[in-house]
Amino acid sequence: MLRNIRLLFLGICTFLMLNSFLQQENKTRLFVIGDSTVKNGRGDGSNGQWGWGSFIANYFDQNKIEVRNQALGGTSTRTFYNNPKLWQQVLDNIRPGDYVIMQFGHNDSSPVVDTLRARGTLKGNGDEYEEVINPLLKQNEMVYSYGFYLRRFVKNIQDKGATAIICSPIPRNSWEGEKVRKSNYADWAKEAAIQSGAHFIPLQDLIISVYEKEGQQKVKSTYFGEKDATHTIKEGAELNAKLVANYLKSNSNIGLKKFLK
């Protein structure tokens, strides 16, 4: 009798564990990719700086969707796309019905060829390219525009039956009088989204609207530390994540509203 009870108990436990595993495997996934303004370091604020991707999961119902922040600091569209340990690993895990939010741009303005990172892309959203010798890879490489790589991401995502969402890069704490300086990369990101049929989040403009209402001094003391004018501290990353979530909630056509709390 005792043996039968034990077997029944083990059977129930096995069933519950298997059911939980299957529910987790079948859950919709949201992948977030980008640079250090999306995930800074390990994403735990150990250096005092945070990316907004570290807080975006807080706005979603974890019983309905799994959020994976797979951004990596120092990357550009070019280096994230071309590194098989980065984009390919994300792509291999994307299933029909999943979502991918991407935000790049801050590192795309770096030199196309240098011995440090060789991560720059051509400016714009065109199809032009430049053949270079990559000193890090020690081989020829075709380098395309910022927008071109974004459109490649989108094509890969759509081919998987998933939904692609492009964010314009967050603004730096850089001002001209009472106005925050805008980046051309935001315009190119929007162009790439329109051209590729991806959704677009005008994150730069959403953040600037808040910054200009609060003023330069408050922005500097509240959202940025003393290290630089690009990477936010916790409060800044939390603001940016909130703005992304609010935009997703207000634009139900993107499809993520039903997963938000």
mmCIF file of C-alpha atoms in Angstrom:
data_model
loop_
_atom_site.group_PDB
_atom_site.id
_atom_site.type_symbol
_atom_site.label_atom_id
_atom_site.label_comp_id
_atom_site.label_asym_id
_atom_site.label_seq_id
_atom_site.Cartn_x
_atom_site.Cartn_y
_atom_site.Cartn_z
ATOM 1 C CA MET A 1 0.000 0.000 0.000
ATOM 2 C CA LEU A 2 2.771 2.411 1.005
ATOM 3 C CA ARG A 3 4.647 1.523 -2.186
ATOM 4 C CA ASN A 4 1.599 2.350 -4.288
ATOM 5 C CA ILE A 5 1.212 5.727 -2.569
ATOM 6 C CA ARG A 6 4.850 6.524 -3.260
ATOM 7 C CA LEU A 7 4.481 5.577 -6.912
ATOM 8 C CA LEU A 8 1.344 7.712 -7.180
ATOM 9 C CA PHE A 9 3.142 10.637 -5.563
ATOM 10 C CA LEU A 10 6.113 10.276 -7.924
ATOM 11 C CA GLY A 11 3.753 10.086 -10.888
ATOM 12 C CA ILE A 12 1.952 13.265 -9.859
ATOM 13 C CA CYS A 13 5.255 15.104 -9.341
ATOM 14 C CA THR A 14 6.536 13.955 -12.725
ATOM 15 C CA PHE A 15 3.316 15.074 -14.405
ATOM 16 C CA LEU A 16 3.443 18.499 -12.761
ATOM 17 C CA MET A 17 7.088 18.996 -13.689
ATOM 18 C CA LEU A 18 6.471 17.923 -17.291
ATOM 19 C CA ASN A 19 3.417 20.144 -17.562
ATOM 20 C CA SER A 20 5.353 23.106 -16.189
ATOM 21 C CA PHE A 21 8.184 22.454 -18.647
ATOM 22 C CA LEU A 22 5.800 22.237 -21.602
ATOM 23 C CA GLN A 23 4.047 25.462 -20.566
ATOM 24 C CA GLN A 24 7.415 27.218 -20.348
ATOM 25 C CA GLU A 25 8.493 25.893 -23.735
ATOM 26 C CA ASN A 26 5.253 26.961 -25.394
ATOM 27 C CA LYS A 27 5.240 30.428 -23.871
ATOM 28 C CA THR A 28 5.602 33.393 -26.230
ATOM 29 C CA ARG A 29 9.047 34.976 -26.085
ATOM 30 C CA LEU A 30 10.150 38.588 -26.326
ATOM 31 C CA PHE A 31 13.810 38.991 -27.250
ATOM 32 C CA VAL A 32 15.527 42.339 -26.664
ATOM 33 C CA ILE A 33 18.771 43.064 -28.513
ATOM 34 C CA GLY A 34 20.964 46.131 -28.634
ATOM 35 C CA ASP A 35 24.008 47.795 -27.131
ATOM 36 C CA SER A 36 24.987 48.952 -23.631
ATOM 37 C CA THR A 37 22.117 51.438 -23.442
ATOM 38 C CA VAL A 38 19.867 48.358 -23.482
ATOM 39 C CA LYS A 39 21.995 46.085 -21.304
ATOM 40 C CA ASN A 40 24.988 47.538 -19.517
ATOM 41 C CA GLY A 41 27.637 45.047 -18.459
ATOM 42 C CA ARG A 42 25.954 41.992 -16.935
ATOM 43 C CA GLY A 43 22.728 43.942 -16.596
ATOM 44 C CA ASP A 44 22.956 44.138 -12.817
ATOM 45 C CA GLY A 45 24.121 47.731 -12.358
ATOM 46 C CA SER A 46 27.459 46.643 -10.901
ATOM 47 C CA ASN A 47 29.195 49.678 -12.436
ATOM 48 C CA GLY A 48 26.391 52.082 -11.553
ATOM 49 C CA GLN A 49 25.004 52.153 -15.098
ATOM 50 C CA TRP A 50 21.915 50.424 -16.423
ATOM 51 C CA GLY A 51 20.236 49.747 -19.746
ATOM 52 C CA TRP A 52 16.464 49.913 -20.079
ATOM 53 C CA GLY A 53 16.262 46.266 -21.135
ATOM 54 C CA SER A 54 17.037 45.265 -17.555
ATOM 55 C CA PHE A 55 13.674 46.661 -16.435
ATOM 56 C CA ILE A 56 11.319 46.033 -19.345
ATOM 57 C CA ALA A 57 10.348 42.564 -18.076
ATOM 58 C CA ASN A 58 8.797 44.177 -14.997
ATOM 59 C CA TYR A 59 5.938 45.430 -17.160
ATOM 60 C CA PHE A 60 5.007 42.026 -18.568
ATOM 61 C CA ASP A 61 3.017 39.139 -17.141
ATOM 62 C CA GLN A 62 5.677 36.467 -16.799
ATOM 63 C CA ASN A 63 2.989 33.765 -16.877
ATOM 64 C CA LYS A 64 2.144 34.786 -20.445
ATOM 65 C CA ILE A 65 5.461 35.781 -21.988
ATOM 66 C CA GLU A 66 9.160 35.168 -21.410
ATOM 67 C CA VAL A 67 11.395 38.227 -21.761
ATOM 68 C CA ARG A 68 15.028 37.658 -22.714
ATOM 69 C CA ASN A 69 17.378 40.638 -22.700
ATOM 70 C CA GLN A 70 20.223 39.508 -24.958
ATOM 71 C CA ALA A 71 21.727 42.903 -25.702
ATOM 72 C CA LEU A 72 25.491 43.296 -25.393
ATOM 73 C CA GLY A 73 27.478 46.415 -24.650
ATOM 74 C CA GLY A 74 29.910 47.641 -27.276
ATOM 75 C CA THR A 75 28.043 46.179 -30.219
ATOM 76 C CA SER A 76 26.754 47.873 -33.343
ATOM 77 C CA THR A 77 24.243 46.514 -35.832
ATOM 78 C CA ARG A 78 27.180 45.190 -37.827
ATOM 79 C CA THR A 79 29.021 43.376 -35.039
ATOM 80 C CA PHE A 80 25.888 41.990 -33.380
ATOM 81 C CA TYR A 81 24.569 40.682 -36.684
ATOM 82 C CA ASN A 82 27.851 39.181 -37.875
ATOM 83 C CA ASN A 83 28.925 37.541 -34.611
ATOM 84 C CA PRO A 84 27.588 33.952 -34.693
ATOM 85 C CA LYS A 85 27.609 33.873 -30.884
ATOM 86 C CA LEU A 86 25.194 36.808 -30.770
ATOM 87 C CA TRP A 87 22.519 37.127 -33.430
ATOM 88 C CA GLN A 88 22.572 33.547 -34.664
ATOM 89 C CA GLN A 89 22.012 32.236 -31.146
ATOM 90 C CA VAL A 90 19.007 34.531 -30.750
ATOM 91 C CA LEU A 91 17.684 33.648 -34.189
ATOM 92 C CA ASP A 92 17.923 29.915 -33.502
ATOM 93 C CA ASN A 93 15.547 30.355 -30.547
ATOM 94 C CA ILE A 94 12.929 32.526 -32.250
ATOM 95 C CA ARG A 95 9.638 30.753 -32.941
ATOM 96 C CA PRO A 96 6.509 31.801 -34.839
ATOM 97 C CA GLY A 97 4.542 34.289 -32.747
ATOM 98 C CA ASP A 98 7.575 35.605 -30.860
ATOM 99 C CA TYR A 99 8.701 39.243 -30.756
ATOM 100 C CA VAL A 100 12.074 40.974 -31.092
ATOM 101 C CA ILE A 101 12.771 44.559 -30.021
ATOM 102 C CA MET A 102 16.053 46.022 -31.262
ATOM 103 C CA GLN A 103 17.808 49.277 -30.420
ATOM 104 C CA PHE A 104 21.209 50.094 -31.877
ATOM 105 C CA GLY A 105 22.980 53.208 -33.110
ATOM 106 C CA HIS A 106 25.364 54.551 -30.500
ATOM 107 C CA ASN A 107 28.269 52.424 -31.690
ATOM 108 C CA ASP A 108 27.452 52.444 -35.392
ATOM 109 C CA SER A 109 29.086 55.856 -35.680
ATOM 110 C CA SER A 110 32.457 54.344 -34.718
ATOM 111 C CA PRO A 111 35.209 53.947 -37.352
ATOM 112 C CA VAL A 112 34.495 51.316 -39.986
ATOM 113 C CA VAL A 113 38.100 50.131 -39.819
ATOM 114 C CA ASP A 114 40.191 50.339 -36.677
ATOM 115 C CA THR A 115 42.256 47.947 -34.588
ATOM 116 C CA LEU A 116 40.092 48.333 -31.477
ATOM 117 C CA ARG A 117 36.612 47.092 -32.443
ATOM 118 C CA ALA A 118 35.983 47.637 -36.160
ATOM 119 C CA ARG A 119 32.276 48.119 -35.541
ATOM 120 C CA GLY A 120 31.248 51.205 -37.513
ATOM 121 C CA THR A 121 28.637 51.102 -40.264
ATOM 122 C CA LEU A 122 27.966 53.344 -43.218
ATOM 123 C CA LYS A 123 25.688 56.233 -42.367
ATOM 124 C CA GLY A 124 22.114 56.076 -43.577
ATOM 125 C CA ASN A 125 19.637 53.442 -44.678
ATOM 126 C CA GLY A 126 20.830 52.719 -48.195
ATOM 127 C CA ASP A 127 22.030 49.572 -49.915
ATOM 128 C CA GLU A 128 25.540 50.845 -50.588
ATOM 129 C CA TYR A 129 28.509 48.968 -49.187
ATOM 130 C CA GLU A 130 32.247 49.290 -48.719
ATOM 131 C CA GLU A 131 34.732 46.447 -48.985
ATOM 132 C CA VAL A 132 37.357 46.683 -46.257
ATOM 133 C CA ILE A 133 40.037 44.571 -44.673
ATOM 134 C CA ASN A 134 38.917 43.919 -41.119
ATOM 135 C CA PRO A 135 42.089 44.083 -38.995
ATOM 136 C CA LEU A 136 40.527 42.061 -36.184
ATOM 137 C CA LEU A 137 39.200 39.266 -38.355
ATOM 138 C CA LYS A 138 42.168 39.572 -40.731
ATOM 139 C CA GLN A 139 39.926 39.125 -43.753
ATOM 140 C CA ASN A 140 37.919 41.104 -46.281
ATOM 141 C CA GLU A 141 34.501 42.266 -45.137
ATOM 142 C CA MET A 142 31.587 43.944 -46.887
ATOM 143 C CA VAL A 143 30.332 46.725 -44.615
ATOM 144 C CA TYR A 144 26.811 48.054 -45.156
ATOM 145 C CA SER A 145 24.736 50.909 -43.796
ATOM 146 C CA TYR A 146 23.161 51.119 -40.348
ATOM 147 C CA GLY A 147 19.687 50.818 -41.829
ATOM 148 C CA PHE A 148 20.713 47.921 -44.044
ATOM 149 C CA TYR A 149 21.712 45.810 -41.026
ATOM 150 C CA LEU A 150 18.458 46.719 -39.247
ATOM 151 C CA ARG A 151 16.548 45.543 -42.285
ATOM 152 C CA ARG A 152 18.537 42.289 -42.270
ATOM 153 C CA PHE A 153 17.496 41.688 -38.659
ATOM 154 C CA VAL A 154 13.878 42.335 -39.593
ATOM 155 C CA LYS A 155 13.980 39.980 -42.585
ATOM 156 C CA ASN A 156 15.427 37.185 -40.451
ATOM 157 C CA ILE A 157 12.765 37.734 -37.794
ATOM 158 C CA GLN A 158 9.888 37.843 -40.256
ATOM 159 C CA ASP A 159 11.136 34.711 -41.996
ATOM 160 C CA LYS A 160 10.737 32.993 -38.621
ATOM 161 C CA GLY A 161 7.112 34.106 -38.377
ATOM 162 C CA ALA A 162 7.911 36.534 -35.573
ATOM 163 C CA THR A 163 7.297 40.267 -35.108
ATOM 164 C CA ALA A 164 10.145 42.797 -35.428
ATOM 165 C CA ILE A 165 10.146 46.103 -33.550
ATOM 166 C CA ILE A 166 12.803 48.772 -34.124
ATOM 167 C CA CYS A 167 13.491 51.418 -31.465
ATOM 168 C CA SER A 168 15.278 54.633 -32.238
ATOM 169 C CA PRO A 169 18.390 54.948 -30.037
ATOM 170 C CA ILE A 170 18.015 56.775 -26.740
ATOM 171 C CA PRO A 171 19.307 60.366 -26.730
ATOM 172 C CA ARG A 172 22.504 61.408 -25.034
ATOM 173 C CA ASN A 173 22.525 64.017 -22.308
ATOM 174 C CA SER A 174 23.608 66.612 -24.840
ATOM 175 C CA TRP A 175 21.866 69.974 -25.161
ATOM 176 C CA GLU A 176 21.664 73.059 -27.331
ATOM 177 C CA GLY A 177 20.159 75.631 -25.051
ATOM 178 C CA GLU A 178 16.917 74.146 -23.736
ATOM 179 C CA LYS A 179 16.693 71.504 -26.458
ATOM 180 C CA VAL A 180 18.199 68.020 -26.460
ATOM 181 C CA ARG A 181 20.310 67.239 -29.517
ATOM 182 C CA LYS A 182 18.700 64.681 -31.797
ATOM 183 C CA SER A 183 20.499 61.932 -33.693
ATOM 184 C CA ASN A 184 20.250 61.134 -37.386
ATOM 185 C CA TYR A 185 20.256 57.472 -36.384
ATOM 186 C CA ALA A 186 16.704 57.899 -35.113
ATOM 187 C CA ASP A 187 15.599 59.014 -38.587
ATOM 188 C CA TRP A 188 17.429 56.144 -40.250
ATOM 189 C CA ALA A 189 15.924 53.658 -37.804
ATOM 190 C CA LYS A 190 12.438 54.901 -38.680
ATOM 191 C CA GLU A 191 13.192 54.685 -42.405
ATOM 192 C CA ALA A 192 14.460 51.111 -42.005
ATOM 193 C CA ALA A 193 11.318 50.153 -40.074
ATOM 194 C CA ILE A 194 9.014 51.583 -42.728
ATOM 195 C CA GLN A 195 10.965 50.014 -45.574
ATOM 196 C CA SER A 196 11.098 46.559 -43.967
ATOM 197 C CA GLY A 197 7.574 46.483 -42.561
ATOM 198 C CA ALA A 198 8.704 46.443 -38.930
ATOM 199 C CA HIS A 199 6.989 48.281 -36.093
ATOM 200 C CA PHE A 200 8.736 51.406 -34.841
ATOM 201 C CA ILE A 201 9.042 52.927 -31.368
ATOM 202 C CA PRO A 202 10.183 56.592 -31.485
ATOM 203 C CA LEU A 203 12.077 56.161 -28.241
ATOM 204 C CA GLN A 204 14.367 59.122 -28.826
ATOM 205 C CA ASP A 205 11.422 61.508 -29.128
ATOM 206 C CA LEU A 206 9.570 59.967 -26.185
ATOM 207 C CA ILE A 207 12.577 60.468 -23.924
ATOM 208 C CA ILE A 208 13.370 63.944 -25.219
ATOM 209 C CA SER A 209 9.808 65.026 -24.472
ATOM 210 C CA VAL A 210 10.374 64.138 -20.803
ATOM 211 C CA TYR A 211 13.872 65.605 -20.653
ATOM 212 C CA GLU A 212 12.865 68.970 -22.078
ATOM 213 C CA LYS A 213 9.955 69.266 -19.671
ATOM 214 C CA GLU A 214 12.191 68.553 -16.686
ATOM 215 C CA GLY A 215 15.188 70.605 -17.778
ATOM 216 C CA GLN A 216 18.901 69.994 -18.168
ATOM 217 C CA GLN A 217 19.895 70.148 -14.500
ATOM 218 C CA LYS A 218 17.261 67.679 -13.340
ATOM 219 C CA VAL A 219 18.019 65.312 -16.198
ATOM 220 C CA LYS A 220 21.709 65.287 -15.366
ATOM 221 C CA SER A 221 21.195 64.737 -11.644
ATOM 222 C CA THR A 222 18.351 62.225 -11.949
ATOM 223 C CA TYR A 223 19.047 60.076 -14.986
ATOM 224 C CA PHE A 224 22.818 60.239 -15.594
ATOM 225 C CA GLY A 225 25.896 59.745 -13.461
ATOM 226 C CA GLU A 226 29.261 61.435 -13.684
ATOM 227 C CA LYS A 227 30.869 58.835 -15.960
ATOM 228 C CA ASP A 228 29.466 59.961 -19.310
ATOM 229 C CA ALA A 229 26.497 61.476 -21.093
ATOM 230 C CA THR A 230 25.409 58.310 -22.904
ATOM 231 C CA HIS A 231 24.702 55.645 -20.302
ATOM 232 C CA THR A 232 21.895 56.077 -17.807
ATOM 233 C CA ILE A 233 21.889 55.225 -14.140
ATOM 234 C CA LYS A 234 19.034 53.141 -12.707
ATOM 235 C CA GLU A 235 16.487 55.972 -12.701
ATOM 236 C CA GLY A 236 17.179 56.772 -16.340
ATOM 237 C CA ALA A 237 16.900 53.151 -17.446
ATOM 238 C CA GLU A 238 13.660 52.755 -15.516
ATOM 239 C CA LEU A 239 12.230 55.835 -17.216
ATOM 240 C CA ASN A 240 13.180 54.502 -20.651
ATOM 241 C CA ALA A 241 11.683 51.075 -19.935
ATOM 242 C CA LYS A 242 8.468 52.724 -18.752
ATOM 243 C CA LEU A 243 8.245 54.767 -21.940
ATOM 244 C CA VAL A 244 8.730 51.652 -24.087
ATOM 245 C CA ALA A 245 6.043 49.783 -22.134
ATOM 246 C CA ASN A 246 3.607 52.708 -22.321
ATOM 247 C CA TYR A 247 4.095 52.932 -26.074
ATOM 248 C CA LEU A 248 3.437 49.217 -26.465
ATOM 249 C CA LYS A 249 0.286 49.573 -24.382
ATOM 250 C CA SER A 250 -0.937 52.544 -26.429
ATOM 251 C CA ASN A 251 -0.265 50.839 -29.766
ATOM 252 C CA SER A 252 -2.165 47.567 -29.666
ATOM 253 C CA ASN A 253 -1.381 46.894 -33.339
ATOM 254 C CA ILE A 254 2.156 45.898 -32.313
ATOM 255 C CA GLY A 255 0.671 42.925 -30.491
ATOM 256 C CA LEU A 256 2.418 43.055 -27.115
ATOM 257 C CA LYS A 257 -0.336 44.893 -25.244
ATOM 258 C CA LYS A 258 -2.059 41.629 -24.285
ATOM 259 C CA PHE A 259 1.056 40.491 -22.448
ATOM 260 C CA LEU A 260 1.473 43.640 -20.351
ATOM 261 C CA LYS A 261 0.347 43.816 -16.735
#
